[in-house]
PDB file of N, CA, C and O in Angstrom:
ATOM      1  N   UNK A   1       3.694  28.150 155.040  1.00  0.00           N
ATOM      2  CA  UNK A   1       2.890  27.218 155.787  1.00  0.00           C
ATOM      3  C   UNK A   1       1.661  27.878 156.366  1.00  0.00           C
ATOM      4  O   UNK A   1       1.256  27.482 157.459  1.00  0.00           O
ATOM      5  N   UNK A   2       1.070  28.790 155.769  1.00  0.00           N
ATOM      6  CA  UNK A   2      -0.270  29.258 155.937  1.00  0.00           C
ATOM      7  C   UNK A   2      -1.060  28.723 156.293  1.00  0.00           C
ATOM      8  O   UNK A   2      -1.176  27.718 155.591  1.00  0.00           O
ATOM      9  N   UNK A   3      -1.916  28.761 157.182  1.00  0.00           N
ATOM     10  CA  UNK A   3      -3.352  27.821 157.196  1.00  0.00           C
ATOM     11  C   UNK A   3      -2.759  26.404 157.848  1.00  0.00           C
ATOM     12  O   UNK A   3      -3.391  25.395 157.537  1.00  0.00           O
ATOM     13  N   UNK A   4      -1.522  26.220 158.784  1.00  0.00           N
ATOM     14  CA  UNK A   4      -0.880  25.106 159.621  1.00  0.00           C
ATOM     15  C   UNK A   4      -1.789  25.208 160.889  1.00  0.00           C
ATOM     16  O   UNK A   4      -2.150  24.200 161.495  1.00  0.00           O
ATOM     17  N   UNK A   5      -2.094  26.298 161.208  1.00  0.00           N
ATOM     18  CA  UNK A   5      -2.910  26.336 162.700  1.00  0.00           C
ATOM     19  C   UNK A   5      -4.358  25.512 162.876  1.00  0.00           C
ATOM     20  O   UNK A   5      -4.877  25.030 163.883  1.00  0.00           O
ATOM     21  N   UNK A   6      -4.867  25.558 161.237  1.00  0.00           N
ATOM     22  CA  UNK A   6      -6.401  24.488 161.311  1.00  0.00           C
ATOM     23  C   UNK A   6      -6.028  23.052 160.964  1.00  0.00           C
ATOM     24  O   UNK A   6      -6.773  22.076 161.053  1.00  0.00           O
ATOM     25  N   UNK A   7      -4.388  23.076 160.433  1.00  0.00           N
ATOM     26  CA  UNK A   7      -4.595  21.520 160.039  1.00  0.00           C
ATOM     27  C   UNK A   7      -3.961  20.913 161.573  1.00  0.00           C
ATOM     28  O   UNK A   7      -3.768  19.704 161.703  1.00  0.00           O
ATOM     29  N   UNK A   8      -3.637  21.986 162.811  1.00  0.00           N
ATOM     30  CA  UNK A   8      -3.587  21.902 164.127  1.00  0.00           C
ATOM     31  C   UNK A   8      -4.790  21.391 164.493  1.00  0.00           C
ATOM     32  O   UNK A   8      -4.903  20.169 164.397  1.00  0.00           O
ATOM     33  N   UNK A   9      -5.795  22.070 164.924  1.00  0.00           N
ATOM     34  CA  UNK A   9      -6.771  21.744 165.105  1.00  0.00           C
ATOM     35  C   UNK A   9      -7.585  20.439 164.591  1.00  0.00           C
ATOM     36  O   UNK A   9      -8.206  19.682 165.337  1.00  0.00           O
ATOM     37  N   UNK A  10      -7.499  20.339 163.511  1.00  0.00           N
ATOM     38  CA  UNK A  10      -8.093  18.803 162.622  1.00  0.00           C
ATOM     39  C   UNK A  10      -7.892  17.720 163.293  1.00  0.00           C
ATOM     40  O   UNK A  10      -8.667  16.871 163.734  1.00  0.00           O
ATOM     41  N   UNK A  11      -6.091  17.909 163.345  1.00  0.00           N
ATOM     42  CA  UNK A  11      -5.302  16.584 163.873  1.00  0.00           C
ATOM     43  C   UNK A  11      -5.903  16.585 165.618  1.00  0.00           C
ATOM     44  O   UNK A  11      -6.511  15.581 165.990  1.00  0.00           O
ATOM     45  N   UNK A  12      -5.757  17.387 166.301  1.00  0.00           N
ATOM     46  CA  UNK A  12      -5.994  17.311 167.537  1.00  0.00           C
ATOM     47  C   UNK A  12      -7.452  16.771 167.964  1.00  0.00           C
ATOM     48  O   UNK A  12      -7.684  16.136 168.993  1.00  0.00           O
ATOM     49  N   UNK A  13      -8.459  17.167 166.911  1.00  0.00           N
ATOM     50  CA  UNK A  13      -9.722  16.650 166.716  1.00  0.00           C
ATOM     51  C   UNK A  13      -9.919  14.699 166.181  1.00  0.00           C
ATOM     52  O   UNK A  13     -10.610  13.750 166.552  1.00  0.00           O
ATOM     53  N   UNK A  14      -9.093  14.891 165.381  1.00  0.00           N
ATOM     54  CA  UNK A  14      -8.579  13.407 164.903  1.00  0.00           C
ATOM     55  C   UNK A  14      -8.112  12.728 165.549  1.00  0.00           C
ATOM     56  O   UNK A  14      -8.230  11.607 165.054  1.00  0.00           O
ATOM     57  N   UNK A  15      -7.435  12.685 166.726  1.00  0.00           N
ATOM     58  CA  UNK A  15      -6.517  11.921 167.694  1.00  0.00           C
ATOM     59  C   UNK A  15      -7.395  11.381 168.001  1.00  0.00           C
ATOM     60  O   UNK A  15      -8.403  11.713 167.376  1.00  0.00           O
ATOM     61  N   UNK A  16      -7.550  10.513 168.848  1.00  0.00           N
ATOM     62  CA  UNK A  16      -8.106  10.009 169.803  1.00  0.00           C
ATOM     63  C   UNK A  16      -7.360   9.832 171.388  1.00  0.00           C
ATOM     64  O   UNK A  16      -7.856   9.374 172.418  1.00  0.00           O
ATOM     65  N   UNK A  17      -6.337  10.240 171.202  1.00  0.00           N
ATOM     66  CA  UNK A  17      -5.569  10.275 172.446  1.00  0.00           C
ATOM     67  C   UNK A  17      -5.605  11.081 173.114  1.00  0.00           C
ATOM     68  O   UNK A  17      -5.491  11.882 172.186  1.00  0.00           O
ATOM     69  N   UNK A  18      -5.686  11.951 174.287  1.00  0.00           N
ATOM     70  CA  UNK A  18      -5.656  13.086 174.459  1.00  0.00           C
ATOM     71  C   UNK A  18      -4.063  14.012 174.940  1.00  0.00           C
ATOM     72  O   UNK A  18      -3.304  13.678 175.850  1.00  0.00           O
ATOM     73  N   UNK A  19      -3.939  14.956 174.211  1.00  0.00           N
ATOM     74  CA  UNK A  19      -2.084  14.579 174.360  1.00  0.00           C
ATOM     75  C   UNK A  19      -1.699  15.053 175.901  1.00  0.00           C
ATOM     76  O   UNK A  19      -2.647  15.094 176.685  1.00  0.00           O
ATOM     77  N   UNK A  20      -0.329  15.430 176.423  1.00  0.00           N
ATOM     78  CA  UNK A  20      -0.094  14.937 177.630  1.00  0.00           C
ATOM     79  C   UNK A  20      -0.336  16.928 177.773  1.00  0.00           C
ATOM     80  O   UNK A  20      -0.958  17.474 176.861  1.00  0.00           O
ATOM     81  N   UNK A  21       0.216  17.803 178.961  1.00  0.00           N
ATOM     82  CA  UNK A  21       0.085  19.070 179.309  1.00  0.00           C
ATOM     83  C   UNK A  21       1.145  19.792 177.985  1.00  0.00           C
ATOM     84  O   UNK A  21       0.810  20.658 177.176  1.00  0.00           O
ATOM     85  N   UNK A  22       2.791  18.940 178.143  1.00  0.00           N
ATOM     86  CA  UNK A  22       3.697  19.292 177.415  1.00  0.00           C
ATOM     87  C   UNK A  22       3.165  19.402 175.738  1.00  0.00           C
ATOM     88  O   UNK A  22       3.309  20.293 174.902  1.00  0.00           O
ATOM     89  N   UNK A  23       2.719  18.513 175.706  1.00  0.00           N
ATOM     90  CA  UNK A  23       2.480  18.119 174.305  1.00  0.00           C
ATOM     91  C   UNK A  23       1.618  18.968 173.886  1.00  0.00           C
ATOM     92  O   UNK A  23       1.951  19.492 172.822  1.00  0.00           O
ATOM     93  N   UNK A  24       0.380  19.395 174.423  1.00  0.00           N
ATOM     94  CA  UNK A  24      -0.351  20.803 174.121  1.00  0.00           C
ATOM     95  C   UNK A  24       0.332  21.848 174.085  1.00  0.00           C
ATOM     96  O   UNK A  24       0.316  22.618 173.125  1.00  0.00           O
ATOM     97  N   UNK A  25       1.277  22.071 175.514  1.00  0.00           N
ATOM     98  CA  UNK A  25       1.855  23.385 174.816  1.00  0.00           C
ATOM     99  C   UNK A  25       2.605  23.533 173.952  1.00  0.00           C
ATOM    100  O   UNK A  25       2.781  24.681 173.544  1.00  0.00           O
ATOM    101  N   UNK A  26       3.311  22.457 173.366  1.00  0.00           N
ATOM    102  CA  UNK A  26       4.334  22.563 172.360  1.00  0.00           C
ATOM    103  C   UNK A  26       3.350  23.094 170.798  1.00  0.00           C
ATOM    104  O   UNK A  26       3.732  23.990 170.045  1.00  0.00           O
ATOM    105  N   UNK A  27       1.972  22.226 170.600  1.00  0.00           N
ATOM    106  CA  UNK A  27       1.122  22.815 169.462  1.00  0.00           C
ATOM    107  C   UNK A  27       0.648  23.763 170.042  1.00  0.00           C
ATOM    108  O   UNK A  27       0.166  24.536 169.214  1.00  0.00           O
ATOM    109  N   UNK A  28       0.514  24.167 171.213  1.00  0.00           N
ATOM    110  CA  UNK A  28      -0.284  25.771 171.081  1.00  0.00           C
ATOM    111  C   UNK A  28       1.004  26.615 170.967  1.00  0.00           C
ATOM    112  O   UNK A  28       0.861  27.670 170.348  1.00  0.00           O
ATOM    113  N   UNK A  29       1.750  26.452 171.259  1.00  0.00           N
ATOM    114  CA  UNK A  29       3.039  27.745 170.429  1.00  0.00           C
ATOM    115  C   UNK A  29       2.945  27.332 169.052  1.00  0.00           C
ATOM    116  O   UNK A  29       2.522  28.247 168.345  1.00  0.00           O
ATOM    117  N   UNK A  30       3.243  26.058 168.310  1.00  0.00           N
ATOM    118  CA  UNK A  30       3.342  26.140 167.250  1.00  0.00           C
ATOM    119  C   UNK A  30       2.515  27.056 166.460  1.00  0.00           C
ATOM    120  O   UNK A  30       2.883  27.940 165.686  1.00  0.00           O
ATOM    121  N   UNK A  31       1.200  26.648 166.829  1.00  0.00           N
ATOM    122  CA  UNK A  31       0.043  27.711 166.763  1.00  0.00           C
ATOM    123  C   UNK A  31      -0.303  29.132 166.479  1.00  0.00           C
ATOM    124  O   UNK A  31      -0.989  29.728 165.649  1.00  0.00           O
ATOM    125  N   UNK A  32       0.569  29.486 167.669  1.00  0.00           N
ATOM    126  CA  UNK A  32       0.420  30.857 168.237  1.00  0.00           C
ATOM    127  C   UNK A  32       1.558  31.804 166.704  1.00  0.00           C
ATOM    128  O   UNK A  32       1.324  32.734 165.933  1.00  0.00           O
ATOM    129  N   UNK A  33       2.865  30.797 166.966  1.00  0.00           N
ATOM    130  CA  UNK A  33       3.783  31.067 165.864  1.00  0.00           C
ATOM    131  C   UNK A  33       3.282  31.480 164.361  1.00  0.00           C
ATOM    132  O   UNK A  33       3.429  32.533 163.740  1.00  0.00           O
ATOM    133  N   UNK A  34       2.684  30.344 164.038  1.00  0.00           N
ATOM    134  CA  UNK A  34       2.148  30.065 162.714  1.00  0.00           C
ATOM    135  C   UNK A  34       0.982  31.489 162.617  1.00  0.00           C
ATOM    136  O   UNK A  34       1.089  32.049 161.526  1.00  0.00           O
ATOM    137  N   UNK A  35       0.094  32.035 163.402  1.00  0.00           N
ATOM    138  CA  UNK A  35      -0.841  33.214 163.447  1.00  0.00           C
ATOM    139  C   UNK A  35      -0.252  33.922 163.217  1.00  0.00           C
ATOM    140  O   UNK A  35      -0.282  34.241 162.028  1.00  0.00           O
ATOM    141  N   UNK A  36       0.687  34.680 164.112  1.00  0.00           N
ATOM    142  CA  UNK A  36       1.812  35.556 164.057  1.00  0.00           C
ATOM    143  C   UNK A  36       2.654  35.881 162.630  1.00  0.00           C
ATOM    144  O   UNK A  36       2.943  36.992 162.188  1.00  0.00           O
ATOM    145  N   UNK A  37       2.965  34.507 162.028  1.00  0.00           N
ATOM    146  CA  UNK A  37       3.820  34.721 160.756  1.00  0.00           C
ATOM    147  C   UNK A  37       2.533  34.624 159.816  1.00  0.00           C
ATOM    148  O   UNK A  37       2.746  34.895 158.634  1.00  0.00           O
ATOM    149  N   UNK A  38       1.535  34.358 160.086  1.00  0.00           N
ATOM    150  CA  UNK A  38       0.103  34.938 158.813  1.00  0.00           C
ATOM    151  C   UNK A  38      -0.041  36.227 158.859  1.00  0.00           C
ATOM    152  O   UNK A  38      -0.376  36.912 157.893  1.00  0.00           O
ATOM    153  N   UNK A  39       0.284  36.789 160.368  1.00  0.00           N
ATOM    154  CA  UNK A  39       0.222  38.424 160.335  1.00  0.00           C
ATOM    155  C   UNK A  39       1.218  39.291 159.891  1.00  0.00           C
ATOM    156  O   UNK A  39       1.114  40.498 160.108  1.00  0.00           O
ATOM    157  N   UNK A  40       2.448  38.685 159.121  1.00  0.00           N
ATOM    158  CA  UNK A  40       3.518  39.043 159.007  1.00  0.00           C
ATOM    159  C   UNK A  40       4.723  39.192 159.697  1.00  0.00           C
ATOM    160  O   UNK A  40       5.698  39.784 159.235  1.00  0.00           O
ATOM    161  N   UNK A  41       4.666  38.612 160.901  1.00  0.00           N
ATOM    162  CA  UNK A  41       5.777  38.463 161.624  1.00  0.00           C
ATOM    163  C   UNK A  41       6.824  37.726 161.424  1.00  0.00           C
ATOM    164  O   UNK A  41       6.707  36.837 160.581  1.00  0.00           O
ATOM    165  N   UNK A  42       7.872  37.850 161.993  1.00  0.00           N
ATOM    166  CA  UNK A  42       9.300  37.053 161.511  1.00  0.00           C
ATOM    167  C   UNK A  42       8.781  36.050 162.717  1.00  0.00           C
ATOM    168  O   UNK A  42       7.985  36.336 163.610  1.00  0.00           O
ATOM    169  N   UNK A  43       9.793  34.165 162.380  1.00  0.00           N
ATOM    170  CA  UNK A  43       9.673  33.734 163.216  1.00  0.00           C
ATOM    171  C   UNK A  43      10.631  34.564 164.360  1.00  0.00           C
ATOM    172  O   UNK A  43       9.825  35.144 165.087  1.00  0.00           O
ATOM    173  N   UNK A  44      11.265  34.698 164.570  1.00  0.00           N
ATOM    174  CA  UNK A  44      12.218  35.138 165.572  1.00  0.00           C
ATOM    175  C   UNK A  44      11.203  35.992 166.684  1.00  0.00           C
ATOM    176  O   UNK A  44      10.980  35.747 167.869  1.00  0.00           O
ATOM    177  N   UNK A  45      10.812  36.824 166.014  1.00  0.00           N
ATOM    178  CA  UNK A  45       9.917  37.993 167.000  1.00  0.00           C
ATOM    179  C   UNK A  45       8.456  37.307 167.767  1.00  0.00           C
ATOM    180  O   UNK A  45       7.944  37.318 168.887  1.00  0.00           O
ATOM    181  N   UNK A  46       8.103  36.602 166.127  1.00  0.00           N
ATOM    182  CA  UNK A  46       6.520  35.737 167.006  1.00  0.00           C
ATOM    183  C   UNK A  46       7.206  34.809 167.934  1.00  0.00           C
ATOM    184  O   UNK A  46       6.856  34.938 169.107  1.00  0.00           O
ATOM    185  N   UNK A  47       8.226  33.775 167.656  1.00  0.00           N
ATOM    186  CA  UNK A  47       8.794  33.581 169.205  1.00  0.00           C
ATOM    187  C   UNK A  47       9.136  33.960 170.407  1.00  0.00           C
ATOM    188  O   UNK A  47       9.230  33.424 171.511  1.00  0.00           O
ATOM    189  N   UNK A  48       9.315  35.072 169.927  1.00  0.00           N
ATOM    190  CA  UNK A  48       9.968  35.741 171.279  1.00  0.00           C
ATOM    191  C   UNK A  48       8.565  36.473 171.928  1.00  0.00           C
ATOM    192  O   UNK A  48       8.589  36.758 173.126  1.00  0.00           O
ATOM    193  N   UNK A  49       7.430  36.751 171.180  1.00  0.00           N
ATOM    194  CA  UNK A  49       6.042  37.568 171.561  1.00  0.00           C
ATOM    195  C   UNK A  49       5.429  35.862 171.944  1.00  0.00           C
ATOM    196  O   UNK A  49       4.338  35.855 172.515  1.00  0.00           O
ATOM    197  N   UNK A  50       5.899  34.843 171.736  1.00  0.00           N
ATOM    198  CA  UNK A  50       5.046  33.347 172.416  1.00  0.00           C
ATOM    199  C   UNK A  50       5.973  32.947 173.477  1.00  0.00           C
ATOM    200  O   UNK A  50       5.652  31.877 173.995  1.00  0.00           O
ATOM    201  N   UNK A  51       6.819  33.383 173.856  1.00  0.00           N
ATOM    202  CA  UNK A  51       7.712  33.073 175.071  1.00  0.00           C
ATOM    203  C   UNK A  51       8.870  31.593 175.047  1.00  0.00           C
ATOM    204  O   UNK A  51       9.307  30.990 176.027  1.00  0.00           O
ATOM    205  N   UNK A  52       9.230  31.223 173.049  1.00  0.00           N
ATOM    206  CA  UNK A  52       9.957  30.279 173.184  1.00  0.00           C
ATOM    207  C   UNK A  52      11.436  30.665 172.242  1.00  0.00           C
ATOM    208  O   UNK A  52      11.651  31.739 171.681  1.00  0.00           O
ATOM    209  N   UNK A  53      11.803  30.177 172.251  1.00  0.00           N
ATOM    210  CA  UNK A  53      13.199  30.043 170.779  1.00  0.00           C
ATOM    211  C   UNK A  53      12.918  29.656 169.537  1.00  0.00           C
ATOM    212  O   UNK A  53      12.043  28.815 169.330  1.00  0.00           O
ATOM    213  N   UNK A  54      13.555  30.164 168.650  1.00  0.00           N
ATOM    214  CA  UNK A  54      12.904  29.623 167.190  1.00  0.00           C
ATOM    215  C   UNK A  54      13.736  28.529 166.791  1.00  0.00           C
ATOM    216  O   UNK A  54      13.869  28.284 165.592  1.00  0.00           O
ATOM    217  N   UNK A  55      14.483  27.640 167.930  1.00  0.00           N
ATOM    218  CA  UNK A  55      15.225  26.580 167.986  1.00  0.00           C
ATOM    219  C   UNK A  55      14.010  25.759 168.319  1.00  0.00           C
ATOM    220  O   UNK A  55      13.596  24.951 167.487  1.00  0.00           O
ATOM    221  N   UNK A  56      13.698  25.838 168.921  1.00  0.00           N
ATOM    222  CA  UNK A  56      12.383  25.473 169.885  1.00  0.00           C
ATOM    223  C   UNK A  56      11.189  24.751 168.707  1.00  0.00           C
ATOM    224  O   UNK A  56      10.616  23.684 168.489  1.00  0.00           O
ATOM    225  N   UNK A  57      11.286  26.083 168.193  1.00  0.00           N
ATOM    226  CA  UNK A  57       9.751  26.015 167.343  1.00  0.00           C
ATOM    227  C   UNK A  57       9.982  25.324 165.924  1.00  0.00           C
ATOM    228  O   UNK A  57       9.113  25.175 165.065  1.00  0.00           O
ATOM    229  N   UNK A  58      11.668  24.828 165.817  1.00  0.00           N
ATOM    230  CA  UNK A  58      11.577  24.674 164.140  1.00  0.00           C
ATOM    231  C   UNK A  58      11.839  22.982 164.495  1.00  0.00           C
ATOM    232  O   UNK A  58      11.672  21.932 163.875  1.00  0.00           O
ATOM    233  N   UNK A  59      12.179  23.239 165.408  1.00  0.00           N
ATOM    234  CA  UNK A  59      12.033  21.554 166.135  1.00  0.00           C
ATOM    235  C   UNK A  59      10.748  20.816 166.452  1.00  0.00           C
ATOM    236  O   UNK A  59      10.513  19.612 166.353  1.00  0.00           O
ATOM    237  N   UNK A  60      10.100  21.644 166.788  1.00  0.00           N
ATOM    238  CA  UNK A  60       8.902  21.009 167.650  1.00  0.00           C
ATOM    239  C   UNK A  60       7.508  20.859 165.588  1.00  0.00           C
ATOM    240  O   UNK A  60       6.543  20.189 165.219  1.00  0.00           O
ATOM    241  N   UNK A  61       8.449  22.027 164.979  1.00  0.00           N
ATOM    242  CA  UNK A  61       7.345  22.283 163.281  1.00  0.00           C
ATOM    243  C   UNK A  61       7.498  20.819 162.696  1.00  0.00           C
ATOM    244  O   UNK A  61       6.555  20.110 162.343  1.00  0.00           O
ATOM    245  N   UNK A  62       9.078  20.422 162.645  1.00  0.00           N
ATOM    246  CA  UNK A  62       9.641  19.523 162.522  1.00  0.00           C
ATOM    247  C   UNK A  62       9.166  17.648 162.206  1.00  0.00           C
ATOM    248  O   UNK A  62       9.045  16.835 161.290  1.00  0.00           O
ATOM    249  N   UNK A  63       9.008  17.812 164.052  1.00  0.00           N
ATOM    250  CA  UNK A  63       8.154  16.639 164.423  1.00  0.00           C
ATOM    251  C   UNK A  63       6.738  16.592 164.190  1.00  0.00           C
ATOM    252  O   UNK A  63       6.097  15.553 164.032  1.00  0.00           O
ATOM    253  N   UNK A  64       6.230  17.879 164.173  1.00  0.00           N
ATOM    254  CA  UNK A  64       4.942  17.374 163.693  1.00  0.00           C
ATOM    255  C   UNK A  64       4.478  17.244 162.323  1.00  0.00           C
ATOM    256  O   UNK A  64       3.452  16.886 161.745  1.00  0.00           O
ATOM    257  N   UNK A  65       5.777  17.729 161.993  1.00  0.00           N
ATOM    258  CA  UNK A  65       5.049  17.721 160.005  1.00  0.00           C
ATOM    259  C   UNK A  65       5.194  16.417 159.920  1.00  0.00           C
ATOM    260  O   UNK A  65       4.207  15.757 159.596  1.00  0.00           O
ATOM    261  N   UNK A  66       6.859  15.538 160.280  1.00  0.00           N
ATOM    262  CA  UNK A  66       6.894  14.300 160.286  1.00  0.00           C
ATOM    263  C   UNK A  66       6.215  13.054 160.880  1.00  0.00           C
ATOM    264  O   UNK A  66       6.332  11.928 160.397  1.00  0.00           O
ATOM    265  N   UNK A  67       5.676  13.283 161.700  1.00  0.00           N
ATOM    266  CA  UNK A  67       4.973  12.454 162.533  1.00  0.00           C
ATOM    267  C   UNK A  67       3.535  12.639 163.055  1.00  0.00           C
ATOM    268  O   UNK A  67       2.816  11.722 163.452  1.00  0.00           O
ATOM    269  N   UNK A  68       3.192  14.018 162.999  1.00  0.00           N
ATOM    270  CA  UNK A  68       2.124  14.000 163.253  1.00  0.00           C
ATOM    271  C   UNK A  68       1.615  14.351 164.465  1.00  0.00           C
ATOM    272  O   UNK A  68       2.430  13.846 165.237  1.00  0.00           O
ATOM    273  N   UNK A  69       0.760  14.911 165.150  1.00  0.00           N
ATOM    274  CA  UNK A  69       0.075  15.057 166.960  1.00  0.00           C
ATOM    275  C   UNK A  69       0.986  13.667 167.658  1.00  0.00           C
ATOM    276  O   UNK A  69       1.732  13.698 168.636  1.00  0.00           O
ATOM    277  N   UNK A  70       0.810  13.084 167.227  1.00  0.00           N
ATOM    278  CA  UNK A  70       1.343  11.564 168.031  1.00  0.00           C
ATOM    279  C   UNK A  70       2.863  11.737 168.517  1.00  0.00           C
ATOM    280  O   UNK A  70       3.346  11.389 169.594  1.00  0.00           O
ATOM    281  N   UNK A  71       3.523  12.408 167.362  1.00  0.00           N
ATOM    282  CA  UNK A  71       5.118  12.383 167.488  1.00  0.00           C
ATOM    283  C   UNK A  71       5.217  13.623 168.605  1.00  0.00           C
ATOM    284  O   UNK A  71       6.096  13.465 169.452  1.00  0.00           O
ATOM    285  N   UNK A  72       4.329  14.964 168.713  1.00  0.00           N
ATOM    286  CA  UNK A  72       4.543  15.339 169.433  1.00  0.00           C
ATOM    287  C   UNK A  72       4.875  15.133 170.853  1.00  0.00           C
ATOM    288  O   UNK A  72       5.889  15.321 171.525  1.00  0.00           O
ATOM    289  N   UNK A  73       3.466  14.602 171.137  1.00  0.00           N
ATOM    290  CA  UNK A  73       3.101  14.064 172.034  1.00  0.00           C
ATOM    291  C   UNK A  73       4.317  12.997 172.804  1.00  0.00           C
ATOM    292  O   UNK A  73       4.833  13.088 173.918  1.00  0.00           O
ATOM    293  N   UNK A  74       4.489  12.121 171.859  1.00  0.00           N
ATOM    294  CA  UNK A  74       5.537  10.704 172.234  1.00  0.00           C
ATOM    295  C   UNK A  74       7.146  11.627 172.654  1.00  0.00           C
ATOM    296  O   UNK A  74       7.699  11.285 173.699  1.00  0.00           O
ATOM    297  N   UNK A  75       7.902  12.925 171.672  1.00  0.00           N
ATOM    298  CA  UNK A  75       9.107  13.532 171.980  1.00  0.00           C
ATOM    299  C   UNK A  75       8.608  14.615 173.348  1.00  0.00           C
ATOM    300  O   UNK A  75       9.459  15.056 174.120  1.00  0.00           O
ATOM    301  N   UNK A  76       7.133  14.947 173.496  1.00  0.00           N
ATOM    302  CA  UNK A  76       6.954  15.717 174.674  1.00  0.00           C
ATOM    303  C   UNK A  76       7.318  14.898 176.006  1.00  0.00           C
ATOM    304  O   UNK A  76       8.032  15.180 176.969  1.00  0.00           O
ATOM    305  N   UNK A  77       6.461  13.648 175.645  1.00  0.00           N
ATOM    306  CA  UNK A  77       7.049  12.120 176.777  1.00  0.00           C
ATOM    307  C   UNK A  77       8.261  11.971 177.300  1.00  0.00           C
ATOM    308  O   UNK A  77       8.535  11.945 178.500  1.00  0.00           O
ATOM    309  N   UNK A  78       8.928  11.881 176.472  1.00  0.00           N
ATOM    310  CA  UNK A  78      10.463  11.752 176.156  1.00  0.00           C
ATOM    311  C   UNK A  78      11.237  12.637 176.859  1.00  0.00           C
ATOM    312  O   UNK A  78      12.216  12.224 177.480  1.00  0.00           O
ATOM    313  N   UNK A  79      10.913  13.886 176.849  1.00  0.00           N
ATOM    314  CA  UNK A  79      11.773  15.280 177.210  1.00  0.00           C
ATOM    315  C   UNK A  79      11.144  14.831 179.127  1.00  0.00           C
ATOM    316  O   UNK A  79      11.761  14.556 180.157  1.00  0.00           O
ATOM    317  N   UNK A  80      10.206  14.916 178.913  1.00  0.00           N
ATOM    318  CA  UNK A  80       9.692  14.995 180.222  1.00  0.00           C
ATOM    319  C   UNK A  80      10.497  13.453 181.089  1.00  0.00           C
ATOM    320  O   UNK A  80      10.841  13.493 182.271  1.00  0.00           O
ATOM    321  N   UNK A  81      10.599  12.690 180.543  1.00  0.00           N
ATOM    322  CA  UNK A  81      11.181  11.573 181.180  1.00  0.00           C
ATOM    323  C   UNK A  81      12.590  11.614 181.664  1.00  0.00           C
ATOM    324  O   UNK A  81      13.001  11.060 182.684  1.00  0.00           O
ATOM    325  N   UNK A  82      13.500  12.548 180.566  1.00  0.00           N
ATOM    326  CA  UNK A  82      14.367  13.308 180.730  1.00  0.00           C
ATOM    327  C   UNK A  82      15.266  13.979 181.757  1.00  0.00           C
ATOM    328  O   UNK A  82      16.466  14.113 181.996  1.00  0.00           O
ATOM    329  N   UNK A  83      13.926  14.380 182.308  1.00  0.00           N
ATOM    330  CA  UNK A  83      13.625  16.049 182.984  1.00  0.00           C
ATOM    331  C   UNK A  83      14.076  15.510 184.528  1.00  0.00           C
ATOM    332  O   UNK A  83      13.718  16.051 185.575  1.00  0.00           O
ATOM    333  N   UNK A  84      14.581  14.820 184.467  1.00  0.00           N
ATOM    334  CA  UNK A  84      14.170  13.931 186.041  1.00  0.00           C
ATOM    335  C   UNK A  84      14.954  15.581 187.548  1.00  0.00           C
ATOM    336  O   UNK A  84      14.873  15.397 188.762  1.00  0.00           O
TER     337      UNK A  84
END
């Protein structure tokens, strides 16, 4: 999944929504992840050098391949509603 961090950027440019605090950080790890494993890193380690779980991150890769910035955004909602 090479080259996932600009089709990050595209989509986030493409939205028109602006996503919520959660919802950014969930794509800026994805992000951060995806750099990391262009530099050769395992996910495990670039997780652990981005401060999440690679439970975390294959979940959060997940929703956005399927759904898109939006789905993030909407399961970031969700968690946070959660959170009470």
């Amino acid at each position: 999944m090479i080259g996932m961090p600009g089709v990050l950027r595209q989509v986030a440019k493409m939205d028109a929504l602006q996503p919520s605090e959660e919802a950014r950080r969930r794509l800026e790890l994805l992000e951060r992840v995806e750099y990391a494993r262009s530099r050769g890193m395992s996910v495990v380690d670039a997780c652990r050098v981005a401060g999440s779980s690679p439970a975390s991150y294959y979940r959060y890769r997940k929703v956005l391949e399927r759904f898109g910035a939006a789905g993030v955004r909407a399961e970031a909602a969700a968690a946070m509603a959660c959170a009470c």
